Coordinates of C-alpha atoms in Angstrom, one line a residue:
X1101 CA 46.4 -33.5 -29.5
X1102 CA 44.5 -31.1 -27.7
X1103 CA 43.7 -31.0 -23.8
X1104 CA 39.7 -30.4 -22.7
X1105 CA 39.9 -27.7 -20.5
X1106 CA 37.1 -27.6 -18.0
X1107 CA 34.7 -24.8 -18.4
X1108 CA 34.7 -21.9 -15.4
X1109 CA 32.1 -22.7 -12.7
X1110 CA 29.3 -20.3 -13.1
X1111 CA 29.4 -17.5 -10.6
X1112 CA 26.3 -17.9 -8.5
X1113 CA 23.0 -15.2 -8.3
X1114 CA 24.2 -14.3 -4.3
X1115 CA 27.7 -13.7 -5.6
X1116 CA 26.9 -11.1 -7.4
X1117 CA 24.4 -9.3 -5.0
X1118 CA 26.9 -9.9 -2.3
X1119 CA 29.8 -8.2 -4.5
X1120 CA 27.5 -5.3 -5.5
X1121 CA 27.1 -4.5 -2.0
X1122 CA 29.6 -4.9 -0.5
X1123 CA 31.5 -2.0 -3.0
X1124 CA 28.4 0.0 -2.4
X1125 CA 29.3 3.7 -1.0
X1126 CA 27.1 6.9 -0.4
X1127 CA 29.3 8.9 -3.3
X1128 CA 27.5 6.1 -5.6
X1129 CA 23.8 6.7 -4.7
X1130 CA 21.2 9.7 -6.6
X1131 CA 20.5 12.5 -4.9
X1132 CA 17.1 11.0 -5.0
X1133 CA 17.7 7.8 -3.8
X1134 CA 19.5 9.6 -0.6
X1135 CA 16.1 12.1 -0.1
X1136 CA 14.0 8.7 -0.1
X1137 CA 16.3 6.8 2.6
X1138 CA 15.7 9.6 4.6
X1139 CA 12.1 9.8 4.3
X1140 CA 11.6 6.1 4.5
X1141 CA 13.8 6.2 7.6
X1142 CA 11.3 9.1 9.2
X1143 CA 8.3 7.2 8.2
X1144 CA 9.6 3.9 10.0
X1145 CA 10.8 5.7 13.1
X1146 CA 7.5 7.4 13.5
X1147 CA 5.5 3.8 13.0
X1148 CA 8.0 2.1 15.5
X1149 CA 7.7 5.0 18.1
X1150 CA 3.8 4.1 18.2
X1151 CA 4.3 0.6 17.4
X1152 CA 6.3 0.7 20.5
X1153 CA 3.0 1.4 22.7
X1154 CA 1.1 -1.7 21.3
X1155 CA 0.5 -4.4 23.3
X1156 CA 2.1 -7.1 20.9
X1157 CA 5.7 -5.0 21.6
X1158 CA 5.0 -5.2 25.2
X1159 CA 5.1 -8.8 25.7
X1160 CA 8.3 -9.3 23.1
X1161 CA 10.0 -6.5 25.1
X1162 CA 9.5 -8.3 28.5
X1163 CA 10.2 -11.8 27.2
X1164 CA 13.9 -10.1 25.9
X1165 CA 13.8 -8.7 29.4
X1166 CA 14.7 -12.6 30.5
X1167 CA 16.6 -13.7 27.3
X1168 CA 18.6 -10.8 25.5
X1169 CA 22.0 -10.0 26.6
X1170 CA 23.6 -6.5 26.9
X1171 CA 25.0 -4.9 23.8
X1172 CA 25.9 -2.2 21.2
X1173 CA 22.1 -1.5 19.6
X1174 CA 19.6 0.8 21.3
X1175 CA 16.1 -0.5 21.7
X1176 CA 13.4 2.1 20.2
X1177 CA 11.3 3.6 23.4
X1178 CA 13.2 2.0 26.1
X1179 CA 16.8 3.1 25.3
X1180 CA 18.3 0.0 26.6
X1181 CA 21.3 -1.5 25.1
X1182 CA 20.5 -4.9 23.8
X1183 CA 22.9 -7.3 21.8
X1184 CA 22.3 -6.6 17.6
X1185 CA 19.9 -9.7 17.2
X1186 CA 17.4 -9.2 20.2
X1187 CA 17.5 -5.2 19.3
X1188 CA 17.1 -6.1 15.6
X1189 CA 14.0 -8.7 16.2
X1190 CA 12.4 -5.5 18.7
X1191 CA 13.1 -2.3 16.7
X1192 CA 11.7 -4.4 13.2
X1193 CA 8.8 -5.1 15.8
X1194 CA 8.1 -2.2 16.7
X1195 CA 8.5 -0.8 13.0
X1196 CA 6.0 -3.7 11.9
X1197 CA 3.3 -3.8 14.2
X1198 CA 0.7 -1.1 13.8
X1199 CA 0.6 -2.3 9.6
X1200 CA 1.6 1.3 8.5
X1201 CA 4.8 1.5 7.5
X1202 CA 5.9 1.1 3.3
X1203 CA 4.5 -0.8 0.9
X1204 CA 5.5 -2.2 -1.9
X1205 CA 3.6 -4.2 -4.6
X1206 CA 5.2 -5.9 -7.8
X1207 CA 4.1 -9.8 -8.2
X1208 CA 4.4 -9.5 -3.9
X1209 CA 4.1 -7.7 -1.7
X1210 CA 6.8 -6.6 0.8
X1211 CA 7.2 -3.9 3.5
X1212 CA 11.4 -3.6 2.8
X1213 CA 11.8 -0.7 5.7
X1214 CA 11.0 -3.8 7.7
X1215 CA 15.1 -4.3 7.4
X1216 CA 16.2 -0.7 8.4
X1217 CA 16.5 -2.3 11.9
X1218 CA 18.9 -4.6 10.4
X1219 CA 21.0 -1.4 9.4
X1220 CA 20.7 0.2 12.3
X1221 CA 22.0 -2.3 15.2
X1222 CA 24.7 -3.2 13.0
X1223 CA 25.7 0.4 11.8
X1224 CA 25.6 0.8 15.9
X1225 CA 27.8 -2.3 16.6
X1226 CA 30.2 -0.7 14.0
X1227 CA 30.2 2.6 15.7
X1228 CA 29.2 4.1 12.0
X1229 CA 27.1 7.0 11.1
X1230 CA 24.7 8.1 9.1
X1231 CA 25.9 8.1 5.7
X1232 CA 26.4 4.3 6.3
X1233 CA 23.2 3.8 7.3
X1234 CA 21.5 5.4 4.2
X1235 CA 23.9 2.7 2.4
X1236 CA 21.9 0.2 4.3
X1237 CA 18.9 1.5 3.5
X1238 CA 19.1 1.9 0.0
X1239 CA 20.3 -1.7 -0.3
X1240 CA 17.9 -3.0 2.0
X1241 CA 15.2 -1.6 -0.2
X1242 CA 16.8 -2.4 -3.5
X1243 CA 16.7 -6.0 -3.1
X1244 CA 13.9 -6.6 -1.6
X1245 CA 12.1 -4.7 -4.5
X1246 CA 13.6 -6.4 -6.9
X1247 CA 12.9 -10.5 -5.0
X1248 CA 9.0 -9.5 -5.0
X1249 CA 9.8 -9.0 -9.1
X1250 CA 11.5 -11.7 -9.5
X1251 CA 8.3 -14.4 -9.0
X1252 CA 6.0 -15.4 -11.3
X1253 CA 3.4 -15.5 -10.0
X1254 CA 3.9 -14.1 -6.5
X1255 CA 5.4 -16.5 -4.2
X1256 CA 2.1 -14.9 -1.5
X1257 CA 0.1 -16.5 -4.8
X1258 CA 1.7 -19.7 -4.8
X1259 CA 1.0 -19.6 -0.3
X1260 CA 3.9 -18.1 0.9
X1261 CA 4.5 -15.3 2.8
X1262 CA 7.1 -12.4 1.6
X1263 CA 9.1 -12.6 5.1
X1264 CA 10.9 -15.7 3.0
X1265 CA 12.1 -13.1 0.9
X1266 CA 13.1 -10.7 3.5
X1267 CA 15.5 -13.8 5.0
X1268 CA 17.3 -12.8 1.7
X1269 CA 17.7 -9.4 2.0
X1270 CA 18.1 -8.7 5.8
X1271 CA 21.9 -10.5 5.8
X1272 CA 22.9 -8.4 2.5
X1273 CA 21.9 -5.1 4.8
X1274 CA 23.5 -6.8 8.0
X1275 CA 26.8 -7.8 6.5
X1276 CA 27.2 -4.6 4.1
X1277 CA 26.9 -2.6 7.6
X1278 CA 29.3 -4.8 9.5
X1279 CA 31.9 -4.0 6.4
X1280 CA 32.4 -8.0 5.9
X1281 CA 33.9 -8.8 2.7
X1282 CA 31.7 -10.1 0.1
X1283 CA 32.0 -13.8 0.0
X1284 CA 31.6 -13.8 4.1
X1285 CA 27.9 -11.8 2.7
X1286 CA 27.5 -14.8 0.6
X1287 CA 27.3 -16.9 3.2
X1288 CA 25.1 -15.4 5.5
X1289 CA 22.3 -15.2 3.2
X1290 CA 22.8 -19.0 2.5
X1291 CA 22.8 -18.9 6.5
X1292 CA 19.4 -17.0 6.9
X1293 CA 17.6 -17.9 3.8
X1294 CA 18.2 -22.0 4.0
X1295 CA 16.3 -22.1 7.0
X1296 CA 13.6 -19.3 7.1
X1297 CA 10.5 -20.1 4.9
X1298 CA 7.5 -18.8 6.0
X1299 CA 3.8 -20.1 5.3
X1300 CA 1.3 -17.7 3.7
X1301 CA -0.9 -19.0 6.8
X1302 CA 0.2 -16.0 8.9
X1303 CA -2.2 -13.5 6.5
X1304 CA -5.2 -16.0 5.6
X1305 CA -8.2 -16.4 7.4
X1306 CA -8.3 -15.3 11.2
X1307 CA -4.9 -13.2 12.0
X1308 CA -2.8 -13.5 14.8
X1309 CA 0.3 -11.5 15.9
X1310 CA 2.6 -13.5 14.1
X1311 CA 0.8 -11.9 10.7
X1312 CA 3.4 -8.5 12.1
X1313 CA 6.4 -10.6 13.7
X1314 CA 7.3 -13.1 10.6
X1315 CA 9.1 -10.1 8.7
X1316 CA 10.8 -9.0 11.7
X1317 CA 12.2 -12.3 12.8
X1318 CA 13.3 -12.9 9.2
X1319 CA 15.6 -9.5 9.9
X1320 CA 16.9 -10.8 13.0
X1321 CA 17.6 -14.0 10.9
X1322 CA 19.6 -11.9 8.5
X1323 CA 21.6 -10.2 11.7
X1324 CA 22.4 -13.2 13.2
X1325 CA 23.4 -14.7 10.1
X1326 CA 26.2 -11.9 9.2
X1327 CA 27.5 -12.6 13.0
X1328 CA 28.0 -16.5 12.3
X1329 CA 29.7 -15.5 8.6
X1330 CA 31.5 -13.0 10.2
X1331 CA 33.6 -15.8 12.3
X1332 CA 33.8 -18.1 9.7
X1333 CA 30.1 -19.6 9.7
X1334 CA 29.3 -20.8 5.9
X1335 CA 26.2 -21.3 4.2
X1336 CA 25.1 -22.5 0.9
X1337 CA 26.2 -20.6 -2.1
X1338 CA 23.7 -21.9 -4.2
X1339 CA 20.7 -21.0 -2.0
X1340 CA 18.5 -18.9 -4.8
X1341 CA 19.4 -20.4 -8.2
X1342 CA 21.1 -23.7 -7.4
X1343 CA 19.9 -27.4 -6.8
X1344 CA 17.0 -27.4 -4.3
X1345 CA 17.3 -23.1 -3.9
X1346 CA 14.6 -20.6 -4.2
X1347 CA 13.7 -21.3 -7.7
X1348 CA 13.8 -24.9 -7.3
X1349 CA 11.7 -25.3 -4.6
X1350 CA 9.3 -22.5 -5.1
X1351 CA 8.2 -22.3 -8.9
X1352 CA 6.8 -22.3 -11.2
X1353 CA 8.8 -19.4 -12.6
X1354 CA 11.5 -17.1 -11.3
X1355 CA 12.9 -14.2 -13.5
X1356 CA 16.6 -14.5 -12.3
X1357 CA 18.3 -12.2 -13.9
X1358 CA 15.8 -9.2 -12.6
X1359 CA 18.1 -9.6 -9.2
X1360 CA 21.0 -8.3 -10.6
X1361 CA 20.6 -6.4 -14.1
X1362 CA 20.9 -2.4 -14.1
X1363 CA 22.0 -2.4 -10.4
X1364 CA 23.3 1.1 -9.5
X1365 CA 21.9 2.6 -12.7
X1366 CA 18.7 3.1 -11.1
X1367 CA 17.7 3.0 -7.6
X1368 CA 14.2 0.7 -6.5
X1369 CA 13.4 2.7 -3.2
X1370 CA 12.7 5.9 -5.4
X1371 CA 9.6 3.5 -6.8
X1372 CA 8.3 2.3 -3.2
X1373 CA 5.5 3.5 -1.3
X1374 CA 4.2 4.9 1.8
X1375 CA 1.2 4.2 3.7
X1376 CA -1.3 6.5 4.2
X1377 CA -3.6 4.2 6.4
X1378 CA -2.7 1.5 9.0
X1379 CA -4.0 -1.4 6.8
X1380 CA -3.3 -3.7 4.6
X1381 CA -2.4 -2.6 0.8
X1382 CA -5.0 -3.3 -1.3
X1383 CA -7.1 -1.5 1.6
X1384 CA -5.9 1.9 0.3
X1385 CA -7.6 2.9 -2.6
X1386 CA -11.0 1.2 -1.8
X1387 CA -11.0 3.6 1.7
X1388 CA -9.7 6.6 -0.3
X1389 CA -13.0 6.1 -2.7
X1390 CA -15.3 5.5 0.6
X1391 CA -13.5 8.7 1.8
X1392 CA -14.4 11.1 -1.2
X1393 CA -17.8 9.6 -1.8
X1394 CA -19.2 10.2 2.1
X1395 CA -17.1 13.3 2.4
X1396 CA -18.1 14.9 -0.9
X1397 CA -22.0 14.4 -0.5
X1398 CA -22.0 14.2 2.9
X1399 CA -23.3 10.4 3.7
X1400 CA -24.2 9.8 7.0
X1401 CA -24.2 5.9 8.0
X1402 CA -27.6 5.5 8.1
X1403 CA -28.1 6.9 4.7
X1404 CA -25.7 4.0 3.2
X1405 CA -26.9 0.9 2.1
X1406 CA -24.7 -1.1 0.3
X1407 CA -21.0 -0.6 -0.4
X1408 CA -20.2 -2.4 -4.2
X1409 CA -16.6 -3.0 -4.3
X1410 CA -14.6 -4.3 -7.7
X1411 CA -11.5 -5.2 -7.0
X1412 CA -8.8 -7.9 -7.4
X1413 CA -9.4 -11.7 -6.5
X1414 CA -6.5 -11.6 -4.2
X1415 CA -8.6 -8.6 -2.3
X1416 CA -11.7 -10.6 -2.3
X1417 CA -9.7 -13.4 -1.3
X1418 CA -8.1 -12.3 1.6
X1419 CA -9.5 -8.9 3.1
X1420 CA -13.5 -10.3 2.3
X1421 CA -13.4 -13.9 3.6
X1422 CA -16.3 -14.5 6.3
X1423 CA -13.5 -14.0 9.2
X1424 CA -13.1 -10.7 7.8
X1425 CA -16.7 -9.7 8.4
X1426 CA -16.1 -10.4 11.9
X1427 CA -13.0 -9.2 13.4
X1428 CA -12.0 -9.6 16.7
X1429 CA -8.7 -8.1 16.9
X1430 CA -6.6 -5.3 15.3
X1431 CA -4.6 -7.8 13.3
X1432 CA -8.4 -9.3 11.7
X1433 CA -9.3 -5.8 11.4
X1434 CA -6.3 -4.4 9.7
X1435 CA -6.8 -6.7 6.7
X1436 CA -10.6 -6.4 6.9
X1437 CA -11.8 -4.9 3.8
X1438 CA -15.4 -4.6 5.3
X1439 CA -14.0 -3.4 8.7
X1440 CA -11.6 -0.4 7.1
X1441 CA -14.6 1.1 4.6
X1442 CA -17.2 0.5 7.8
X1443 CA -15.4 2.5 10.0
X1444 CA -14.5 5.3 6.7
X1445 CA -18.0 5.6 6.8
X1446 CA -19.3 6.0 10.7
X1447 CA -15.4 8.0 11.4
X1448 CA -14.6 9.2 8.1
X1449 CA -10.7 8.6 8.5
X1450 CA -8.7 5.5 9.1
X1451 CA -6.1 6.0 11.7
X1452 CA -4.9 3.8 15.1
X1453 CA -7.5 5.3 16.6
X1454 CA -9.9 2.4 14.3
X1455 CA -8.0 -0.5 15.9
X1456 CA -8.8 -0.2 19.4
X1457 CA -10.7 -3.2 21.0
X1458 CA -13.5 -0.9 22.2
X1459 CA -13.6 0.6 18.3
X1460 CA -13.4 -2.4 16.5
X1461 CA -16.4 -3.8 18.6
X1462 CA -18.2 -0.4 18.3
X1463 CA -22.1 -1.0 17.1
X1464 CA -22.4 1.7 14.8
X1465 CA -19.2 0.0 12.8
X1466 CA -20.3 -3.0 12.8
X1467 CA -24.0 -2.0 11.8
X1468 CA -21.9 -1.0 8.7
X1469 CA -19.9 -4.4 8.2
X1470 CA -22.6 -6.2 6.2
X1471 CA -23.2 -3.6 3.5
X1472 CA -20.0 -4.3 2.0
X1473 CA -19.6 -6.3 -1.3
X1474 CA -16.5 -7.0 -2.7
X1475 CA -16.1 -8.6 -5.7
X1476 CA -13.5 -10.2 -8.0
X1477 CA -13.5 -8.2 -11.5
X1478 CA -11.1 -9.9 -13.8
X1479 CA -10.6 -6.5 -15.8
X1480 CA -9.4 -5.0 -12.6
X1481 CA -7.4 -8.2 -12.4
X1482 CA -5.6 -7.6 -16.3
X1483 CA -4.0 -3.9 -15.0
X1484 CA -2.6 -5.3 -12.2
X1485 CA 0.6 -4.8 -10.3
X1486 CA 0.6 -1.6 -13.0
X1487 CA -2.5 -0.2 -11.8
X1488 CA -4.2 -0.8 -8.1
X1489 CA -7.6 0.0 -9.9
X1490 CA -10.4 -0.2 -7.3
X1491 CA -14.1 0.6 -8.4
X1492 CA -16.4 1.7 -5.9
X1493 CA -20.1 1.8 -5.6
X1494 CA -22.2 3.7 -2.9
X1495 CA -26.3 3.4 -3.2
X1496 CA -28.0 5.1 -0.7
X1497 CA -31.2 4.1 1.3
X1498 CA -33.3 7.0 -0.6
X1499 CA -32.2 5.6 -4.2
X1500 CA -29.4 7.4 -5.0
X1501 CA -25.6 6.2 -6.3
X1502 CA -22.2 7.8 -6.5
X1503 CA -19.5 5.8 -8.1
X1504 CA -15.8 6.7 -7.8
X1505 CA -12.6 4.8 -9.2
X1506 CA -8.9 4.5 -8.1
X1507 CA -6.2 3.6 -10.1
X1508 CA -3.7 3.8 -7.0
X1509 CA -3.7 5.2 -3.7
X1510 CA -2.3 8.0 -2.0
X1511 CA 1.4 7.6 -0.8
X1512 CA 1.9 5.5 -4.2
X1513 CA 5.0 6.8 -5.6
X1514 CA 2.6 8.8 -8.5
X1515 CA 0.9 10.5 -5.7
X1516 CA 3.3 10.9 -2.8
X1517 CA 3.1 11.6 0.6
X1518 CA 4.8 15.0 0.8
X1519 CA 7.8 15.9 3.3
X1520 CA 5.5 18.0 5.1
X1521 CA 2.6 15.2 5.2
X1522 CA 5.4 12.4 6.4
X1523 CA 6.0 14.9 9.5
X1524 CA 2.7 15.2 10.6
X1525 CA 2.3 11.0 10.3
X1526 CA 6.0 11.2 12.1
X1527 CA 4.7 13.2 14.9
X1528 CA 1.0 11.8 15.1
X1529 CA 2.8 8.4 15.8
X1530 CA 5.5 9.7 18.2
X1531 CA 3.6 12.2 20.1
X1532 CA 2.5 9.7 22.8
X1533 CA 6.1 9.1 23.7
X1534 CA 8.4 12.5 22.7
X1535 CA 8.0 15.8 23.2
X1536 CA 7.5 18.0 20.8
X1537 CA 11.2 19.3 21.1
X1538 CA 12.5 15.8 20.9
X1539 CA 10.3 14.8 17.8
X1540 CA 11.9 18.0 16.2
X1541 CA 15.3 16.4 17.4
X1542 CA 14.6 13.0 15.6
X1543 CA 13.4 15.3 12.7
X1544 CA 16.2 17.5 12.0
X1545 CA 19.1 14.3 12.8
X1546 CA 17.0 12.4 9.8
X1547 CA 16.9 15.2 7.5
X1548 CA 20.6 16.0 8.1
X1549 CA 21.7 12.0 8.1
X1550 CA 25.0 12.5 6.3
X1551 CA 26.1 14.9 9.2
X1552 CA 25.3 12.4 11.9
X1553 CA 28.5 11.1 13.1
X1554 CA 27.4 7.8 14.8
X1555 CA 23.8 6.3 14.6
X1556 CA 24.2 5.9 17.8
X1557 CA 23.5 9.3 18.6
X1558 CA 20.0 9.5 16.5
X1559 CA 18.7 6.4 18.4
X1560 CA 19.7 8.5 21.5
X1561 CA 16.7 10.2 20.5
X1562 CA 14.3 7.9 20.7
X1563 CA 14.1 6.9 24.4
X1564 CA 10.9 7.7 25.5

């Protein structure tokens, strides 16, 4: 007679990411990964030093004036002290706002430097430094990556937004800093993730602010969800590949296994990308086309009569719909395709400067809007995420054409943004609020990260 033994319960898909990170140390990581922490780092403290003169940071700051308590984690700009969440929700904020930090593109997109905030109050709560924090980052960018991979299609395609991924990621980062042991990280993204979804609504049509807040407020979701597990708090286990998870609720396909294969072998943030403008993605390589055309023969606006532009449906889709040929605010104009090549033409660059309200209602832009076509080209279409291809067509009002295509844009990881050209972004950004001596401060702390002693003392820097 034999006895049925029962068979072991499979171990679930947040298990294992929760394991691998939590045994995560710096000795582990490439020399490469470690250089592109840093430079990610640099890059988001230089968008969240101008982010934090926009007026969207303005009003969060002054409604966590009334609601935040005092705490551990310094607030970008302000230097107050704030308790990890509020700081978390402000410093991602600020980070978020001006649409210029990185970018990254496979099935989704995702901005996964929105989560360094994450790392950063809870590496100050800890009283860590920075080799901790380049942990974070690394992790923070790793899984992110790999949860835009994991969707077929896209979850944006199927009308979600990617902050639902980021309430994934964002307790991974905030637990792995506050050294809790990995089955208290298990719970806290069951914690964050079962109860942040967020609706593709926040990018379509006419934008609002919330199209830059929903990724921060799913990192303060993560943050407050390693607090809760921290004291005992639980959440589901099961919450990406179990009954009613992710992949249960949000087909029709999810390639599971992309989430955990390989990790530590190779390293996703070495294969993310920067942002050379302060727009939307697919934005990039149809102004760097605009760009060479006027620049190389010298186009005036008035010699320019149409702008043909081939590109993916998802561009057409949402950059060209008719609100997009009439933007009102930065946030319409940031993720106007017509509005970012317009002003290429009559500024030749694309920089804050484009976003003001006085700019974005200059005449001479919008004199430009209408001669922009953008079209759906389902060749385009078969290369993509592999290829950003953009195809660009300028005829003239005396006859003549110039044609130019892209297969990605500048700061894709194929052409990078050098150190030297992530400085002068840094320092463009941050001029309005440090001096040149304290931008070289901030500069030299994040090139030297693993010799900072407490993170503390970096966001010291950063009061304005």
């Amino acid at each position: 007679m034999t006895t049925a033994t029962a068979a072991p319960a499979k171990t679930t898909i947040t298990a294992e990411m929760a394991r691998w990170a939590a045994g995560l140390g710096f000795e582990q990581l490439s020399a490469d990964a470690v250089r592109e922490a840093k430079r990610f780092l640099l890059d988001s403290l230089g968008c969240a030093l101008g982010g934090f003169q926009q007026h969207d940071v303005k009003i969060a700051l002054a409604v966590h004036d009334e609601i935040a308590g005092q705490g551990p984690a310094t607030v970008i700009g302000t230097g107050k002290r704030l308790d990890v969440v509020s700081a978390s929700l402000l410093n991602a904020l600020m980070v978020r706002v001006m649409d210029y930090n990185d970018i990254y593109w496979k099935q989704d997109p995702s901005h996964p430097s929105d989560i360094i905030p994450a790392a950063l109050a809870c590496c100050e709560r800890k009283g860590t430094g920075g080799r901790e924090l380049i942990v974070g980052i690394v992790i923070g960018h790793e899984f992110e990556q790999r949860m835009c991979e994991a969707a077929f299609p896209g979850i944006r395609e199927r009308g979600w937004h990617h902050a639902t991924l980021t309430a994934f990621v964002s307790p991974i980062v905030a637990g792995r800093m506050l050294h809790l042991p990995a089955q208290q990280i298990q719970h806290a993204v069951g914690i964050s993730a079962s109860r942040h979804c967020t609706m593709g609504a926040v990018t379509a049509g006419k934008l609002t602010m919330m199209k830059n807040t929903v990724d921060p407020m799913a990192t303060q979701s993560g943050v407050l969800a390693a607090l809760l597990a921290e004291q005992g708090y639980t959440g589901p286990e099961h919450v990406i590949d179990g009954k009613e998870g992710l992949a249960h609720c949000y087909g029709p396909e999810w390639k599971l296994d992309i989430l955990t294969d390989g990790l530590g072998e190779s390293w996703r943030i070495t294969q993310c990308g920067m942002k050379a403008f302060p727009t939307e993605a697919l934005t990039h390589a149809p102004i760097s086309a605009v760009l060479a055309i006027v620049k190389d023969n010298d186009l005036k606006p008035t010699d320019v009569a149409e702008v043909h532009i081939r590109s993916l449906h998802r561009a057409a889709d949402i950059l060209a719909d008719p609100s997009k040929y009439d933007p009102r605010s930065k946030e319409t104009a940031d993720h106007s395709l017509p509005y970012v090549v317009a002003a290429a033409i009559v500024d030749r660059n694309v920089t804050p400067v484009q976003f003001t309200d006085a700019k974005i209602m200059d005449p001479v832009i919008r004199e430009q809007l209408h001669k922009v076509k953008v079209v759906a080209d389902p060749e385009v279409e078969k290369l993509f995420p592999a290829l950003q291809r953009v195809i660009v067509k300028i005829t003239t009002t005396d006859g003549r054409s110039f044609e130019k295509q892209l297969d990605y844009p500048k700061g894709d990881p194929r052409n990078p943004l050098s150190d030297r050209e992530v400085e002068e972004k840094f320092d463009a950004l941050a001029s309005g609020v440090l001096s040149a001596d304290g931008r070289a401060k901030v500069k030299d702390a994040v090139w030297n990260l693993e010799k900072v002693a407490r993170v503390s003392d970096l966001m010291g820097l950063l009061k304005a």
